Short mmCIF file of C-alpha atoms in Angstrom, two decimals:
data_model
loop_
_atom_site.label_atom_id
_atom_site.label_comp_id
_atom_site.label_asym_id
_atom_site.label_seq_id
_atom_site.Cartn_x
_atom_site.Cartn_y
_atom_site.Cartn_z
CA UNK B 1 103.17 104.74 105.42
CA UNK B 2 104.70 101.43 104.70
CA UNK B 3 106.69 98.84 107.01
CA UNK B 4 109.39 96.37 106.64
CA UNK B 5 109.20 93.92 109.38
CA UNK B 6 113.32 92.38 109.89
CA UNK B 7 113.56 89.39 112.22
CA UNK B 8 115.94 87.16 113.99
CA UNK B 9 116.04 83.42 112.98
CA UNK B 10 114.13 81.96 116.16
CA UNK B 11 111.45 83.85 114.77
CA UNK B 12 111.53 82.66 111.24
CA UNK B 13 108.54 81.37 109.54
CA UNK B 14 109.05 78.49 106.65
CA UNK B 15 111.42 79.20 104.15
CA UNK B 16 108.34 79.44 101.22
CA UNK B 17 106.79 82.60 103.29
CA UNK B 18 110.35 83.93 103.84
CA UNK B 19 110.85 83.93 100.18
CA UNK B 20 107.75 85.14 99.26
CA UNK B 21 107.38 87.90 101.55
CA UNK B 22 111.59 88.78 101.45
CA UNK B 23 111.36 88.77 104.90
CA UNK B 24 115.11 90.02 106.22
CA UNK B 25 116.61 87.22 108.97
CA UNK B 26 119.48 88.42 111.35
CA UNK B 27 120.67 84.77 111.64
CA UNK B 28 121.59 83.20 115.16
CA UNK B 29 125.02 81.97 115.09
CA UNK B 30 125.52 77.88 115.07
CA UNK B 31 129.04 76.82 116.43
CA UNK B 32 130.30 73.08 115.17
CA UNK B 33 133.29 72.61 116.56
CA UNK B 34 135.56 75.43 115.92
CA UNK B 35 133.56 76.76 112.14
CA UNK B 36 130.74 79.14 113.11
CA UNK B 37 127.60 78.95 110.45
CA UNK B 38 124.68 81.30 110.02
CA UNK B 39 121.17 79.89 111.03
CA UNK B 40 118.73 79.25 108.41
CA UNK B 41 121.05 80.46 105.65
CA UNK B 42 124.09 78.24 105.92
CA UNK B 43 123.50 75.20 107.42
CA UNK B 44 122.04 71.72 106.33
CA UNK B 45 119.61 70.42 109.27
CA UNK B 46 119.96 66.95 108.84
CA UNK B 47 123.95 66.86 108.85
CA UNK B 48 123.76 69.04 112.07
CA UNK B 49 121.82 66.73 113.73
CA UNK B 50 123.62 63.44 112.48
CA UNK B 51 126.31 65.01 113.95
CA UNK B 52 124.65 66.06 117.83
CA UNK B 53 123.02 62.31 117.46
CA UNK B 54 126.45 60.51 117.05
CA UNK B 55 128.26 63.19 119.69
CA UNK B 56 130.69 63.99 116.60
CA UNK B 57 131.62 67.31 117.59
CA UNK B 58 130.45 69.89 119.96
CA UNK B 59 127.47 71.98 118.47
CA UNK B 60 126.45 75.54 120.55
CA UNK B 61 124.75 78.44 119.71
CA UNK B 62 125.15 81.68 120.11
CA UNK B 63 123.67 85.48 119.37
CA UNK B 64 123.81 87.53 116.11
CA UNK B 65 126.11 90.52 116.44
CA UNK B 66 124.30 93.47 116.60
CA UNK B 67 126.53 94.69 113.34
CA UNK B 68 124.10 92.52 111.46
CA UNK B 69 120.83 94.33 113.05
CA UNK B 70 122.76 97.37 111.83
CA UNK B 71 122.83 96.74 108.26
CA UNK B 72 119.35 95.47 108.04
CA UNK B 73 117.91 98.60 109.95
CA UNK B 74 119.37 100.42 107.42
CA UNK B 75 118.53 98.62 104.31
CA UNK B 76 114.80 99.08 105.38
CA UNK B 77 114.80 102.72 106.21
CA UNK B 78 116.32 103.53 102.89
CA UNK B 79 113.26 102.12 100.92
CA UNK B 80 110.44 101.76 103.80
CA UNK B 81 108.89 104.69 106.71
CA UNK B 82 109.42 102.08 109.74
CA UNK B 83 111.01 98.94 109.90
CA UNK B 84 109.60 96.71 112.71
CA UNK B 85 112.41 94.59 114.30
CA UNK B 86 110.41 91.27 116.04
CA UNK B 87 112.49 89.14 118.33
CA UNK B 88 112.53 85.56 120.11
CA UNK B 89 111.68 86.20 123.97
CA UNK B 90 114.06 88.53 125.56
CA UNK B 91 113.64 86.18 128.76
CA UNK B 92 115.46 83.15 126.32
CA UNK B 93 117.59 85.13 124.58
CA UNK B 94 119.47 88.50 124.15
CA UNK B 95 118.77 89.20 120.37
CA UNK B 96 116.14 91.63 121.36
CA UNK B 97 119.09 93.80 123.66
CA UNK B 98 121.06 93.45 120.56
CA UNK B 99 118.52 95.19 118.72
CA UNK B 100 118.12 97.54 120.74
CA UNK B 101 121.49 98.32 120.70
CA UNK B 102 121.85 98.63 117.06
CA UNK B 103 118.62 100.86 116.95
CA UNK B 104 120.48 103.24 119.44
CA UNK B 105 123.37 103.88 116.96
CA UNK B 106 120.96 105.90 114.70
CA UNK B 107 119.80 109.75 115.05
CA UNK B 108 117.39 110.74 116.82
CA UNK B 109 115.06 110.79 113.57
CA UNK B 110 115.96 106.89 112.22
CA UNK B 111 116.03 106.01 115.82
CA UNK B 112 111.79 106.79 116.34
CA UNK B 113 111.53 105.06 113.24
CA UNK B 114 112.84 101.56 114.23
CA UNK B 115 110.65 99.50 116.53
CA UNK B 116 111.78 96.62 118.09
CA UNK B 117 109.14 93.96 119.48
CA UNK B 118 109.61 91.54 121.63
CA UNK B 119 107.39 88.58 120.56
CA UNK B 120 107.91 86.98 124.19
CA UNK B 121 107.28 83.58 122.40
CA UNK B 122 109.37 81.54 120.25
CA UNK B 123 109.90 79.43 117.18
CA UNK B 124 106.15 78.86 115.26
CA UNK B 125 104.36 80.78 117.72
CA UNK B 126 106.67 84.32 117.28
CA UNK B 127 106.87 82.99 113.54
CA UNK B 128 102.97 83.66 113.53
CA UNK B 129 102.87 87.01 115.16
CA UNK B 130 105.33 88.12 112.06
CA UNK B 131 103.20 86.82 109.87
CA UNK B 132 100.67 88.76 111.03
CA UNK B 133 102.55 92.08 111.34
CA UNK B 134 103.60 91.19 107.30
CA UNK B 135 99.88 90.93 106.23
CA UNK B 136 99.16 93.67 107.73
CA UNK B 137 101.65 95.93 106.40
CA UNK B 138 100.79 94.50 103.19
CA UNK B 139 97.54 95.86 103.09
CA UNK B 140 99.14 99.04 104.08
CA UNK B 141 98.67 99.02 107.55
CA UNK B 142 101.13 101.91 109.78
CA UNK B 143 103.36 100.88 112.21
CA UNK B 144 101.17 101.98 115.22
CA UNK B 145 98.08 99.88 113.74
CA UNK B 146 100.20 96.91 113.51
CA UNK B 147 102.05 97.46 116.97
CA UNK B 148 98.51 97.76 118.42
CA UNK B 149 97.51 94.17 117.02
CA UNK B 150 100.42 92.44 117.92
CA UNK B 151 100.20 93.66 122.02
CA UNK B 152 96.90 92.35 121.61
CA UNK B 153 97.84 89.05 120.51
CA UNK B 154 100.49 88.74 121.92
CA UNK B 155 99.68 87.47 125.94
CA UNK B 156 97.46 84.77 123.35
CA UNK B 157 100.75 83.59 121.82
CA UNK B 158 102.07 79.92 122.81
CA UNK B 159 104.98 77.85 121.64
CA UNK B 160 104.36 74.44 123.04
CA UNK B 161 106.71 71.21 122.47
CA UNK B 162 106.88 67.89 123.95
CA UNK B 163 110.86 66.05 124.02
CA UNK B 164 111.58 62.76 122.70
CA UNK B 165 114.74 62.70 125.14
CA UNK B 166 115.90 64.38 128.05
CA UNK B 167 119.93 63.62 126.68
CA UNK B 168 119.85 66.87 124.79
CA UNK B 169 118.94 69.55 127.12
CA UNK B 170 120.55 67.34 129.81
CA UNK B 171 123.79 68.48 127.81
CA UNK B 172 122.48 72.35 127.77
CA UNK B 173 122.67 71.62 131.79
CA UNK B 174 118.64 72.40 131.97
CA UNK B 175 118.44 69.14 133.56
CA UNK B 176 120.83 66.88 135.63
CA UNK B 177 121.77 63.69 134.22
CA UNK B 178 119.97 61.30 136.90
CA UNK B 179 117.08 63.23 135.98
CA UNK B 180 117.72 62.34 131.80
CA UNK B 181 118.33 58.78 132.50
CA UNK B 182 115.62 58.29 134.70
CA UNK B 183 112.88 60.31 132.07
CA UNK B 184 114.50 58.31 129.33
CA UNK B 185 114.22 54.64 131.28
CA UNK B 186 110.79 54.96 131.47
CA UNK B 187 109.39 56.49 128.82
CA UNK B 188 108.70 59.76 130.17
CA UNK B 189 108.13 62.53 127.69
CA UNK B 190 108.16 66.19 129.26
CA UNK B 191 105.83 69.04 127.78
CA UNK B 192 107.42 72.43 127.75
CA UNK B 193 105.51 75.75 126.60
CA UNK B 194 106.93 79.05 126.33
CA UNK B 195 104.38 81.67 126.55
CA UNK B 196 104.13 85.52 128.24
CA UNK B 197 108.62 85.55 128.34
CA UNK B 198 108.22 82.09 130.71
CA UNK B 199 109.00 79.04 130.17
CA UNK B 200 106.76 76.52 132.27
CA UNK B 201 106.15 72.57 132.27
CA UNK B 202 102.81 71.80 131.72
CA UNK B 203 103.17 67.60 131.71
CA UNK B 204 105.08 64.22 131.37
CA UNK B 205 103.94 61.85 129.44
CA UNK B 206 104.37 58.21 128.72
CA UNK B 207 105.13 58.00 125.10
CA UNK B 208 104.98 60.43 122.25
CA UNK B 209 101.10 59.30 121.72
CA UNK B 210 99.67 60.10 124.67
CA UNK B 211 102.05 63.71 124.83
CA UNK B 212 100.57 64.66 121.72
CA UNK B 213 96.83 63.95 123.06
CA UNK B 214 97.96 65.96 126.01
CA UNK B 215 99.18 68.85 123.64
CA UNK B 216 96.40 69.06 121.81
CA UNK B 217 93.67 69.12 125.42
CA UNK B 218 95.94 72.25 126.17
CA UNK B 219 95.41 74.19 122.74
CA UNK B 220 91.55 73.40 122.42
CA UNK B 221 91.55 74.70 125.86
CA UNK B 222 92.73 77.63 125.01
CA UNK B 223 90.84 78.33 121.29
CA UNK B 224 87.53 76.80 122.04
CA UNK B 225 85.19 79.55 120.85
CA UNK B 226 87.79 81.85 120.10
CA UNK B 227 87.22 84.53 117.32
CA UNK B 228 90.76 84.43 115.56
CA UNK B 229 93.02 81.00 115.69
CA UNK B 230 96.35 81.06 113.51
CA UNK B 231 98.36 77.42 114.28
CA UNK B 232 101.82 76.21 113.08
CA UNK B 233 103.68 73.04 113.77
CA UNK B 234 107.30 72.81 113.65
CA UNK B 235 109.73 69.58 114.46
CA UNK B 236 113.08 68.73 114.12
CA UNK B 237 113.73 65.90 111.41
CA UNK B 238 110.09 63.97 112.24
CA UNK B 239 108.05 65.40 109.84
CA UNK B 240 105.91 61.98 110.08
CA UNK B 241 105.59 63.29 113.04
CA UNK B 242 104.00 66.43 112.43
CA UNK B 243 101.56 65.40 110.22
CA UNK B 244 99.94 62.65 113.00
CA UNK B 245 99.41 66.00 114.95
CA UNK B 246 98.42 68.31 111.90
CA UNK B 247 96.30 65.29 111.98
CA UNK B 248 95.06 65.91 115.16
CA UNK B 249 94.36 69.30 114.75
CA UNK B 250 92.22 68.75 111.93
CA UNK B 251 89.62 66.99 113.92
CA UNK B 252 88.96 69.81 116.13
CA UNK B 253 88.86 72.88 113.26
CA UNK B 254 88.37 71.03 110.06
CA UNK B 255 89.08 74.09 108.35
CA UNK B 256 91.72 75.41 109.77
CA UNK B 257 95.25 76.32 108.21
CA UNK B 258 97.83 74.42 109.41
CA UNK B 259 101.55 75.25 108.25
CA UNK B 260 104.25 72.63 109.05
CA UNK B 261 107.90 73.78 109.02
CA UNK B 262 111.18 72.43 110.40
CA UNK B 263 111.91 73.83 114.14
CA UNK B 264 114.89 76.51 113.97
CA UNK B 265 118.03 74.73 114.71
CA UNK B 266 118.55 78.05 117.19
CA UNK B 267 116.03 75.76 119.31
CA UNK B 268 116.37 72.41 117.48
CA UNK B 269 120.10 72.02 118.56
CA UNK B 270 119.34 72.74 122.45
CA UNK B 271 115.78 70.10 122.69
CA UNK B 272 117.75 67.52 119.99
CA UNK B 273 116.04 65.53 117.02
CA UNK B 274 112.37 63.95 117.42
CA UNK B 275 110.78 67.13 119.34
CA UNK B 276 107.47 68.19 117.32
CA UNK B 277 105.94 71.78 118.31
CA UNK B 278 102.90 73.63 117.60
CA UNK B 279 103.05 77.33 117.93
CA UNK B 280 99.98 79.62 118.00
CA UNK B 281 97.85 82.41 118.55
CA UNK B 282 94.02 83.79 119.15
CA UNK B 283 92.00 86.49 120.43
#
């Protein structure tokens, strides 16, 4: 029985694995101005976020059509026995209602062979749970094997981040500007994690430094002793950055894989430049 695993952009590990796996990507749409780009595959990161740093025009973003779920269900059902559909939180976002949409255009027979999962995570944290659906179907794995693992896993999975400024999701409305300009006055550096469909704050620090630290208590709180840790960082336009808290990582599991990617602009464009996440998972 084999599997092709399709997923949406906010789920998208780093471009190497994407390649190397041919991983399909329904792309989240990017709006600049009045031109509307594909995530991942048509747009240049840095430009994008020149342009939301100097307040040239405004940037938004926006779900795939579920047309485009359509055509890659398709694709992978005419070489593969399942395709496995994996999605950014359907509490964030509604890709995975999209997907579900598009599965319920097929027959009966196609339809029982598309599975859509909702990762309930985001960014390097869902972008791990693929990768572990994709090993395993490498090896061979069938769909209800792999399905099994990643409910198991996935309660364990955490996308955690910690915001340079409050300006950009200020401008998303998430907070109100006195709030912004007060965070930004002194210093203060919020921690966010997205984990289980919710999205919780977990801290404020003073200075990137001491947010990392704090970042870093949380995860070894979680995977102290653990059987099975998989970790990812991912950061928009600091990969400096990302390599003080690869860094960091590295002096709690010494041997321990640690990927470093840029963050999706699906997410990038609503937290701003500066933000460095870690994503990850364990049982």
């Amino acid at each position: 029985m084999t599997v092709k695993v399709v997923i949406d952009s906010i789920c998208s590990p780093s471009t190497d694995l994407v390649e190397k796996y041919d991983i399909p990507i329904v792309p989240i749409n990017i709006h600049v101005g009045d031109t509307i780009f594909e995530d991942v595959i048509e747009v240049d990161a840095r430009d994008l976020y020149q342009k939301l740093e100097n307040d040239e025009e405004k940037i938004t973003t926006s779900a795939p059509s579920y047309e485009r779920f359509l055509i890659e269900f398709k694709k992978s059902l005419d070489t593969h026995d399942d395709c496995l559909c994996m999605t950014v939180a359907s509490t964030v976002s509604n890709t995975y209602s999209l997907a579900m949409k598009a599965r319920d255009e097929f027959d009966e027979d196609k339809r029982n062979r598309i599975h859509v999962f909702d990762t309930n995570t985001a960014g390097p944290a869902s972008s791990l749970l693929v990768m572990e659906a994709i090993e395993m179907a490498n090896k061979g794995k069938n769909i209800d094997d792999i399905l099994s693992t990643l409910n198991e896993l996935k309660p364990n999975a955490k996308f955690a981040l910690i915001l340079s400024t409050l300006k950009y999701v200020q401008r998303s409305g998430r907070v109100g500007k006195v709030t912004s300009i007060a965070g930004d006055l002194f210093n203060i550096k919020p921690l966010i994690y997205l984990n289980n469909g919710e999205i919780k704050f977990f801290g404020r620090a003073r200075g990137m430094n001491q947010g990392y630290k704090m970042m870093i208590d949380e995860f070894k709180k979680d995977t102290l002793e653990k059987e099975m840790i998989r970790v990812a960082i991912s950061h928009s336009n600091v990969e400096e950055e990302a390599l003080t808290l690869k860094n960091m990582i590295k002096e709690i599991y010494p041997d321990l894989s640690v990927d470093i990617s840029p963050l999706t602009l699906a997410i990038g464009l609503h937290v701003g430049p500066g933000v460095v996440s870690i994503g990850y998972i364990y049982k």
